[in-house]
């Protein structure tokens, strides 16, 4: 089967440490996939490879919408289709919230200023912070900044959204507001790959859950089965540790 995002024999090493050990994945258009697993299992490395923020072995292949992810001219094309939201918000502190959202469409897509502004205001309303448009990131809470980061990624109208533990740097009371935005987004048909420790979110929103450990995919399946009745001992051990914490 060939997916919209296709990962084949993905290998990544840091010196003698093998972070990813030959991962194969097919993710369909519109599918919401949550990737779970212990720290150091390779989850973040996996999604950073999808838009080539990390290099990977020459005998590995990643395709997004049929375009191969590789250095060169085609990489900019792929990255324009892939939005990414990180643990840290990475907003430009000297730009207003609205200008942060407008920046990529103006620079990359050459969107006219008025159109970019209208789009930014629409996206900020969509993530529930329209009234913050003229503020600077430093004037916002962490949860608000992460919602700006989501709006900024959506401004490029990506085909795929990657989330790298988007709530892990937030205070507990701010986690829900970001997950609510992601829940709404999952209902719009955008392909989402989410690295997360939020098991409740994964069980409610994911079409599929992937459990990784030691650079390998150990188990994959519908959230109801993987999270409630895992088949692999390593998955069971991880979930019992996380859920009883």
Backbone as numpy.savetxt, mean C-alpha at the origin, in Angstrom:
# Nx Ny Nz CAx CAy CAz Cx Cy Cz
-2.45 -18.62 -14.22 -3.29 -17.43 -14.22 -2.41 -16.18 -14.22
-2.79 -15.20 -15.00 -2.01 -13.97 -15.05 -2.83 -12.85 -14.41
-2.29 -12.24 -13.36 -3.02 -11.22 -12.64 -2.70 -9.83 -13.16
-3.39 -8.84 -12.60 -3.10 -7.45 -12.93 -1.73 -7.07 -12.37
-1.45 -7.56 -11.15 -0.09 -7.48 -10.60 0.44 -8.90 -10.55
1.54 -9.12 -11.22 2.10 -10.46 -11.34 3.53 -10.46 -10.80
3.78 -11.29 -9.80 5.10 -11.38 -9.17 5.60 -12.80 -9.39
6.78 -12.92 -10.00 7.29 -14.24 -10.35 8.72 -14.43 -9.84
8.89 -15.45 -9.01 10.21 -15.82 -8.49 10.94 -14.61 -7.90
10.23 -13.83 -7.08 10.82 -12.60 -6.55 11.84 -12.91 -5.47
13.07 -12.51 -5.74 14.17 -12.72 -4.79 14.85 -11.38 -4.52
15.16 -11.17 -3.24 15.84 -9.95 -2.83 16.77 -10.29 -1.68
18.04 -9.91 -1.83 19.02 -10.16 -0.78 19.69 -8.86 -0.36
20.02 -8.78 0.91 20.88 -7.72 1.45 22.15 -8.40 1.91
23.16 -8.37 1.07 24.38 -9.14 1.38 24.03 -10.63 1.42
24.35 -11.29 2.52 24.08 -12.72 2.63 22.67 -13.00 3.15
21.95 -11.93 3.56 20.60 -12.12 4.10 19.58 -12.14 2.97
18.82 -13.23 2.89 17.81 -13.38 1.84 16.47 -12.89 2.37
16.08 -11.69 1.96 14.85 -11.09 2.48 13.60 -11.66 1.81
13.69 -11.96 0.51 12.59 -12.58 -0.23 13.13 -13.80 -0.96
12.43 -14.91 -0.83 12.96 -16.19 -1.31 12.08 -16.81 -2.39
12.01 -16.16 -3.53 11.31 -16.77 -4.67 9.79 -16.71 -4.55
9.27 -15.51 -4.36 7.81 -15.34 -4.16 7.09 -15.29 -5.51
5.98 -16.01 -5.59 5.09 -15.98 -6.75 3.71 -15.51 -6.27
3.17 -14.49 -6.94 1.87 -13.95 -6.56 1.14 -13.46 -7.80
-0.15 -13.65 -7.83 -0.99 -13.06 -8.87 -2.13 -12.32 -8.18
-2.27 -11.06 -8.47 -3.31 -10.24 -7.85 -4.20 -9.67 -8.95
-5.49 -9.94 -8.84 -6.44 -9.54 -9.89 -6.78 -8.06 -9.79
-7.23 -7.51 -10.90 -7.68 -6.12 -10.93 -8.86 -5.97 -9.97
-8.79 -4.96 -9.10 -9.86 -4.70 -8.16 -9.80 -5.52 -6.88
-8.82 -6.41 -6.78 -8.70 -7.25 -5.58 -8.06 -6.46 -4.44
-8.53 -6.72 -3.23 -7.93 -6.13 -2.02 -7.21 -7.26 -1.27
-5.90 -7.13 -1.18 -5.07 -8.17 -0.56 -4.37 -7.58 0.66
-4.51 -8.23 1.81 -3.78 -7.82 3.01 -2.64 -8.81 3.25
-1.47 -8.25 3.49 -0.27 -9.06 3.75 0.06 -8.93 5.23
0.08 -10.06 5.92 0.37 -10.06 7.35 1.59 -10.93 7.63
2.13 -10.79 8.83 3.28 -11.61 9.22 4.14 -10.88 10.22
5.07 -11.59 10.85 5.92 -10.96 11.86 6.85 -9.92 11.26
7.38 -9.06 12.11 8.38 -8.08 11.67 9.57 -8.82 11.07
10.09 -8.28 9.96 11.24 -8.91 9.32 10.90 -10.05 8.39
9.59 -10.25 8.12 9.20 -11.38 7.27 9.30 -11.07 5.79
9.51 -9.78 5.43 9.65 -9.42 4.02 8.44 -8.72 3.44
7.44 -8.42 4.27 6.19 -7.82 3.77 6.44 -6.47 3.10
7.12 -5.58 3.81 7.37 -4.24 3.27 8.30 -4.30 2.07
9.29 -5.19 2.14 10.21 -5.35 1.00 9.44 -5.78 -0.24
8.48 -6.68 -0.06 7.66 -7.15 -1.19 6.97 -5.99 -1.88
6.26 -5.15 -1.12 5.51 -4.11 -1.83 6.43 -2.99 -2.33
7.57 -2.79 -1.68 8.52 -1.79 -2.19 9.16 -2.26 -3.50
9.21 -3.57 -3.71 9.71 -4.08 -4.99 8.71 -3.85 -6.12
7.41 -3.81 -5.78 6.39 -3.72 -6.83 6.51 -2.42 -7.62
6.91 -1.31 -6.96 7.16 -0.09 -7.75 8.65 0.26 -7.79
9.45 -0.76 -7.55 10.91 -0.69 -7.72 11.56 0.35 -6.80
10.99 0.55 -5.63 11.72 1.31 -4.61 12.86 0.46 -4.07
12.73 -0.86 -4.21 13.83 -1.79 -3.94 14.16 -2.52 -5.23
15.45 -2.67 -5.49 15.85 -3.51 -6.62 15.66 -4.98 -6.24
15.70 -5.86 -7.22 15.54 -7.28 -6.91 16.34 -8.09 -7.93
16.39 -9.38 -7.70 17.23 -10.28 -8.50 16.88 -10.22 -9.98
17.91 -10.36 -10.82 17.69 -10.29 -12.28 16.81 -11.40 -12.80
16.73 -12.52 -12.10 15.89 -13.62 -12.59 14.46 -13.55 -12.03
14.15 -12.44 -11.36 12.79 -12.20 -10.88 12.05 -11.32 -11.88
10.72 -11.37 -11.83 9.93 -10.51 -12.72 8.69 -10.01 -11.97
8.39 -8.73 -12.17 7.14 -8.14 -11.68 6.49 -7.41 -12.83
5.20 -7.65 -13.04 4.44 -6.93 -14.07 3.24 -6.25 -13.42
2.99 -5.02 -13.81 1.81 -4.27 -13.36 1.04 -3.86 -14.61
-0.18 -4.39 -14.73 -0.97 -4.09 -15.92 -0.26 -4.49 -17.20
0.50 -5.55 -17.15 1.22 -6.04 -18.33 2.55 -5.37 -18.59
2.87 -4.30 -17.84 4.15 -3.61 -18.02 5.17 -4.13 -17.01
6.32 -4.48 -17.51 7.37 -5.03 -16.66 7.99 -3.92 -15.80
8.17 -4.21 -14.52 8.79 -3.27 -13.59 10.30 -3.45 -13.68
10.96 -2.54 -14.34 12.40 -2.64 -14.54 12.96 -1.23 -14.75
14.26 -1.07 -14.48 14.84 0.26 -14.66 14.71 0.72 -16.11
14.63 2.03 -16.31 14.52 2.56 -17.67 13.28 3.39 -17.83
12.99 3.70 -19.08 11.88 4.61 -19.38 10.53 4.10 -18.91
10.33 2.79 -19.00 9.01 2.23 -18.67 8.70 2.34 -17.18
9.72 2.53 -16.35 9.50 2.57 -14.90 8.61 3.75 -14.50
8.83 4.89 -15.12 8.00 6.07 -14.81 6.54 5.79 -15.15
6.32 5.05 -16.26 4.95 4.70 -16.66 4.29 3.83 -15.60
5.04 2.83 -15.12 4.51 1.93 -14.09 4.23 2.71 -12.81
5.19 3.54 -12.40 5.02 4.27 -11.14 3.84 5.24 -11.18
3.53 5.75 -12.37 2.37 6.65 -12.51 1.06 5.90 -12.23
1.10 4.58 -12.38 -0.10 3.76 -12.16 -0.16 3.17 -10.76
0.91 3.38 -9.97 1.00 2.75 -8.65 1.13 3.83 -7.58
0.10 3.98 -6.74 0.17 4.91 -5.63 0.71 4.20 -4.40
1.45 4.92 -3.56 2.00 4.28 -2.36 1.82 5.18 -1.15
1.40 4.55 -0.05 1.25 5.25 1.22 2.16 4.54 2.22
3.04 5.32 2.84 4.08 4.77 3.71 3.67 4.87 5.18
4.50 4.27 6.06 4.28 4.43 7.51 4.40 5.91 7.89
5.47 6.55 7.42 5.63 7.98 7.67 4.99 8.74 6.52
4.51 9.93 6.79 3.60 10.58 5.83 4.33 11.18 4.65
5.61 11.58 4.84 6.42 12.10 3.73 5.77 13.28 3.01
5.06 14.12 3.74 4.49 15.32 3.13 5.53 16.43 3.12
5.40 17.35 2.17 6.31 18.49 2.13 5.86 19.53 3.15
6.67 19.80 4.18 6.21 20.67 5.26 6.00 22.12 4.86
6.69 22.55 3.77 6.59 23.95 3.36 5.43 24.20 2.39
4.70 23.14 2.02 3.55 23.28 1.13 2.27 23.07 1.92
1.21 23.78 1.53 -0.08 23.54 2.16 -0.55 22.13 1.83
-1.56 21.69 2.56 -2.17 20.39 2.31 -2.63 20.28 0.85
-3.33 21.32 0.37 -3.82 21.30 -1.01 -2.65 21.21 -2.00
-1.60 21.99 -1.77 -0.47 21.99 -2.69 0.28 20.65 -2.68
0.32 19.98 -1.52 0.91 18.64 -1.47 0.17 17.69 -2.41
-1.16 17.79 -2.41 -1.98 16.89 -3.25 -1.87 17.27 -4.73
-1.72 18.56 -5.01 -1.65 19.03 -6.40 -0.30 18.75 -7.07
0.74 18.57 -6.28 2.11 18.60 -6.82 2.36 17.58 -7.92
2.07 16.31 -7.67 2.38 15.28 -8.67 1.57 15.43 -9.96
0.25 15.65 -9.89 -0.49 15.86 -11.14 0.06 17.05 -11.96
0.45 18.13 -11.26 0.99 19.31 -11.96 2.33 18.97 -12.62
3.19 18.29 -11.89 4.55 18.06 -12.39 4.64 16.89 -13.36
3.93 15.80 -13.04 4.07 14.57 -13.83 3.08 14.52 -14.97
1.83 14.83 -14.66 0.78 14.74 -15.69 0.53 16.07 -16.40
1.20 17.15 -15.93 1.03 18.49 -16.52 -0.42 18.94 -16.46
-1.11 18.56 -15.39 -2.51 18.96 -15.20 -2.57 20.47 -14.98
-3.45 21.19 -15.68 -3.58 22.63 -15.46 -3.91 22.93 -14.00
-3.44 24.09 -13.54 -3.54 24.43 -12.12 -4.98 24.38 -11.59
-5.92 24.96 -12.32 -7.30 24.98 -11.84 -7.88 23.57 -11.71
-7.59 22.73 -12.70 -8.08 21.35 -12.67 -7.44 20.57 -11.52
-6.14 20.80 -11.30 -5.44 20.11 -10.21 -6.00 20.55 -8.86
-6.33 21.84 -8.77 -6.90 22.36 -7.51 -8.27 21.75 -7.25
-9.11 21.69 -8.27 -10.44 21.10 -8.12 -10.33 19.63 -7.71
-9.40 18.92 -8.35 -9.21 17.51 -8.02 -8.73 17.36 -6.57
-7.76 18.20 -6.16 -7.24 18.13 -4.80 -8.36 18.37 -3.78
-9.19 19.37 -4.02 -10.27 19.68 -3.09 -11.29 18.52 -3.03
-11.54 17.92 -4.17 -12.45 16.77 -4.22 -11.88 15.58 -3.41
-10.59 15.32 -3.57 -9.96 14.20 -2.86 -9.86 14.47 -1.36
-9.57 15.72 -1.00 -9.51 16.05 0.43 -10.89 15.89 1.08
-11.94 16.23 0.33 -13.29 16.00 0.83 -13.56 14.50 0.97
-13.06 13.76 0.02 -13.29 12.30 0.02 -12.66 11.63 1.25
-11.48 12.14 1.67 -10.82 11.55 2.84 -11.20 12.29 4.13
-12.16 13.23 4.01 -12.76 13.82 5.20 -12.01 14.98 5.82
-11.16 15.65 5.05 -10.42 16.78 5.63 -10.41 17.99 4.70
-11.52 18.24 4.02 -11.61 19.38 3.10 -11.28 20.69 3.80
-11.67 20.79 5.08 -11.49 22.06 5.80 -10.03 22.33 6.16
-9.15 21.35 5.94 -7.72 21.52 6.29 -6.87 21.94 5.09
-7.49 22.21 3.95 -6.75 22.38 2.69 -5.68 23.46 2.75
-5.94 24.54 3.46 -5.00 25.67 3.48 -3.99 25.60 4.62
-4.07 24.56 5.43 -3.12 24.41 6.53 -1.83 23.74 6.02
-0.82 23.75 6.87 0.44 23.06 6.57 0.46 21.74 7.35
1.19 20.73 6.84 1.18 19.42 7.50 1.47 19.48 8.99
2.37 20.37 9.42 2.71 20.45 10.84 1.57 20.89 11.73
0.50 21.42 11.13 -0.67 21.87 11.90 -1.72 20.78 12.05
-1.44 19.60 11.46 -2.42 18.51 11.45 -2.00 17.39 12.40
-2.97 16.61 12.83 -2.67 15.41 13.62 -2.06 14.35 12.69
-1.51 13.32 13.31 -0.93 12.23 12.51 -1.96 11.56 11.61
-3.15 11.33 12.16 -4.20 10.70 11.35 -4.60 11.56 10.16
-4.68 12.88 10.40 -5.01 13.79 9.30 -3.90 13.80 8.25
-2.65 13.80 8.70 -1.54 13.79 7.74 -1.56 12.52 6.89
-1.89 11.39 7.51 -1.92 10.15 6.74 -3.07 10.18 5.73
-4.18 10.84 6.07 -5.27 10.97 5.10 -4.87 11.89 3.95
-4.08 12.92 4.23 -3.53 13.74 3.14 -2.64 12.88 2.24
-1.82 12.03 2.85 -0.93 11.16 2.07 -1.74 10.23 1.15
-2.88 9.74 1.64 -3.74 8.90 0.81 -4.33 9.72 -0.35
-4.80 10.94 -0.05 -5.33 11.81 -1.10 -4.25 12.11 -2.14
-3.05 12.36 -1.68 -1.94 12.66 -2.59 -1.68 11.48 -3.52
-1.69 10.26 -2.98 -1.47 9.08 -3.83 -2.60 8.91 -4.83
-3.83 9.20 -4.41 -4.99 9.05 -5.30 -5.01 10.11 -6.40
-4.31 11.22 -6.18 -4.33 12.31 -7.17 -3.76 11.89 -8.51
-2.92 10.86 -8.53 -2.37 10.37 -9.80 -3.29 9.35 -10.46
-4.46 9.13 -9.86 -5.45 8.18 -10.38 -4.81 6.82 -10.66
-4.17 6.24 -9.64 -3.44 4.99 -9.85 -4.37 3.80 -10.06
-3.84 2.79 -10.73 -4.55 1.53 -10.91 -4.38 0.63 -9.69
-3.26 0.83 -8.99 -2.92 -0.01 -7.83 -2.52 0.92 -6.68
-3.01 0.63 -5.48 -2.58 1.35 -4.28 -1.84 0.40 -3.35
-0.63 0.79 -2.98 0.18 0.02 -2.03 0.19 0.75 -0.70
-0.05 0.03 0.37 -0.02 0.61 1.72 0.98 -0.17 2.56
1.98 0.53 3.08 3.01 -0.11 3.90 2.77 0.25 5.37
1.99 -0.60 6.05 1.66 -0.38 7.47 1.26 1.07 7.74
0.21 1.54 7.06 -0.11 2.97 7.10 -0.57 3.48 8.46
-0.90 2.58 9.40 -1.37 3.04 10.71 -0.34 2.80 11.82
0.81 2.22 11.50 1.72 1.79 12.57 2.38 2.97 13.28
2.47 4.13 12.64 3.11 5.29 13.29 2.09 6.19 13.99
0.82 5.77 13.99 -0.24 6.63 14.53 -0.57 6.29 15.98
-1.00 7.31 16.71 -1.56 7.06 18.03 -2.83 6.21 17.88
-3.11 5.33 18.85 -4.24 4.40 18.71 -5.57 5.06 18.34
-5.83 6.26 18.90 -7.13 6.89 18.63 -7.25 7.42 17.21
-6.12 7.49 16.49 -6.15 7.98 15.11 -6.20 6.86 14.07
-6.00 5.63 14.52 -5.94 4.50 13.59 -7.26 4.33 12.86
-8.36 4.42 13.61 -9.68 4.17 13.03 -10.02 5.09 11.88
-9.65 6.37 12.00 -10.02 7.34 10.95 -9.30 7.02 9.63
-8.08 6.52 9.71 -7.35 6.15 8.49 -7.91 4.85 7.92
-8.20 3.88 8.78 -8.78 2.62 8.30 -10.14 2.85 7.65
-10.92 3.82 8.18 -12.22 4.13 7.57 -12.06 4.62 6.13
-11.06 5.48 5.91 -10.79 5.98 4.56 -10.40 4.81 3.65
-9.55 3.91 4.15 -9.11 2.76 3.35 -10.28 1.81 3.07
-11.18 1.67 4.05 -12.37 0.83 3.87 -13.22 1.39 2.72
-13.44 2.70 2.73 -14.22 3.33 1.65 -13.54 3.12 0.31
-12.21 3.27 0.30 -11.44 3.13 -0.93 -11.57 1.71 -1.49
-11.57 0.72 -0.60 -11.66 -0.68 -1.03 -12.97 -0.95 -1.77
-14.00 -0.15 -1.46 -15.29 -0.34 -2.12 -15.38 0.29 -3.50
-14.31 0.98 -3.95 -14.37 1.68 -5.23 -13.79 0.88 -6.40
-13.24 -0.30 -6.12 -12.72 -1.13 -7.20 -11.25 -0.94 -7.52
-10.54 -0.09 -6.75 -9.11 0.06 -6.97 -8.40 -1.16 -6.38
-7.38 -1.63 -7.08 -6.58 -2.76 -6.58 -5.75 -2.27 -5.40
-5.81 -3.01 -4.28 -5.10 -2.59 -3.07 -4.26 -3.73 -2.52
-3.01 -3.42 -2.20 -2.15 -4.37 -1.50 -1.72 -3.69 -0.21
-2.13 -4.25 0.92 -1.99 -3.58 2.21 -1.16 -4.44 3.15
0.01 -3.95 3.54 0.77 -4.58 4.62 0.23 -4.01 5.92
-0.25 -4.90 6.81 -0.93 -4.39 8.00 -0.81 -5.34 9.17
-0.90 -4.77 10.37 -1.05 -5.56 11.60 -2.48 -5.49 12.10
-3.35 -4.80 11.37 -4.74 -4.62 11.80 -5.58 -5.81 11.32
-5.72 -6.81 12.18 -6.40 -8.05 11.77 -7.90 -7.81 11.55
-8.49 -6.90 12.33 -9.91 -6.61 12.13 -10.16 -6.02 10.75
-9.29 -5.10 10.34 -9.40 -4.50 9.01 -9.26 -5.59 7.94
-8.24 -6.46 8.10 -8.01 -7.52 7.11 -9.23 -8.44 7.01
-9.83 -8.76 8.14 -10.97 -9.70 8.11 -12.19 -9.07 7.46
-12.36 -7.74 7.61 -13.55 -7.07 7.07 -13.42 -6.69 5.60
-12.20 -6.33 5.19 -12.04 -5.63 3.91 -11.35 -6.49 2.84
-10.45 -7.36 3.25 -9.64 -8.09 2.26 -10.46 -9.12 1.50
-10.14 -9.27 0.22 -10.62 -10.42 -0.54 -9.75 -11.64 -0.24
-8.48 -11.33 0.08 -7.52 -12.41 0.33 -6.49 -11.93 1.35
-6.05 -12.84 2.19 -4.98 -12.57 3.16 -3.79 -13.44 2.82
-2.62 -12.81 2.83 -1.37 -13.54 2.59 -0.55 -13.48 3.87
-0.15 -14.63 4.38 0.73 -14.67 5.55 2.16 -14.97 5.09
3.08 -14.07 5.47 4.49 -14.23 5.12 5.32 -14.47 6.37
6.38 -15.25 6.21 7.35 -15.44 7.28 8.69 -15.80 6.64
9.75 -15.19 7.15 11.12 -15.49 6.70 11.27 -15.40 5.18
10.63 -14.37 4.58 10.81 -14.14 3.14 10.03 -15.03 2.22
9.06 -15.76 2.77 8.27 -16.68 1.96 6.77 -16.47 2.22
5.95 -16.79 1.21 4.51 -16.85 1.42 4.19 -18.21 2.01
3.70 -18.21 3.24 3.43 -19.47 3.94 2.00 -19.94 3.69
1.09 -18.97 3.61 -0.33 -19.33 3.46 -1.08 -18.18 2.82
-2.05 -18.52 2.00 -2.86 -17.49 1.35 -4.28 -18.02 1.17
-5.26 -17.14 1.31 -6.65 -17.58 1.16 -7.61 -16.51 1.63
-8.91 -16.80 1.62 -9.91 -15.84 2.10 -9.65 -15.52 3.57
-9.95 -14.28 4.01 -9.65 -13.91 5.39 -10.36 -14.79 6.41
-11.59 -15.19 6.12 -12.32 -16.03 7.07 -11.59 -17.32 7.38
-10.94 -17.89 6.37 -10.23 -19.15 6.61 -8.84 -18.92 7.20
-8.06 -18.00 6.58 -6.68 -17.82 7.03 -6.65 -17.31 8.47
-7.54 -16.37 8.80 -7.50 -15.76 10.14 -8.22 -16.60 11.19
-9.19 -17.40 10.77 -9.97 -18.17 11.75 -9.56 -19.64 11.81
-9.13 -20.19 10.69 -8.78 -21.61 10.67 -7.53 -21.83 9.81
-6.39 -21.21 10.22 -5.17 -21.36 9.41 -4.70 -22.81 9.36
-4.15 -23.17 8.20 -3.72 -24.56 8.00 -2.28 -24.78 8.42
-1.47 -23.72 8.37 -0.04 -23.87 8.62 0.29 -23.53 10.09
1.13 -24.35 10.73 1.51 -24.08 12.13 2.10 -22.68 12.33
2.91 -22.20 11.36 3.53 -20.88 11.52 2.46 -19.79 11.52
1.43 -19.94 10.70 0.33 -18.97 10.70 -0.40 -19.01 12.03
-0.69 -20.23 12.51 -1.39 -20.38 13.79 -0.62 -19.73 14.93
0.68 -19.98 14.97 1.51 -19.42 16.05 1.50 -17.89 16.02
1.64 -17.34 14.79 1.64 -15.87 14.66 0.32 -15.28 15.12
-0.79 -15.86 14.63 -2.10 -15.30 14.96 -2.42 -15.44 16.44
-2.02 -16.55 17.06 -2.30 -16.69 18.49 -1.51 -15.66 19.29
-0.29 -15.36 18.85 0.52 -14.33 19.53 -0.10 -12.94 19.35
-0.54 -12.65 18.13 -1.08 -11.31 17.83 -2.45 -11.12 18.49
-3.31 -12.11 18.37 -4.69 -11.95 18.84 -4.80 -12.04 20.35
-3.81 -12.68 21.00 -3.86 -12.78 22.46 -2.99 -11.74 23.15
-2.46 -10.83 22.32 -1.52 -9.82 22.87 -2.24 -8.83 23.77
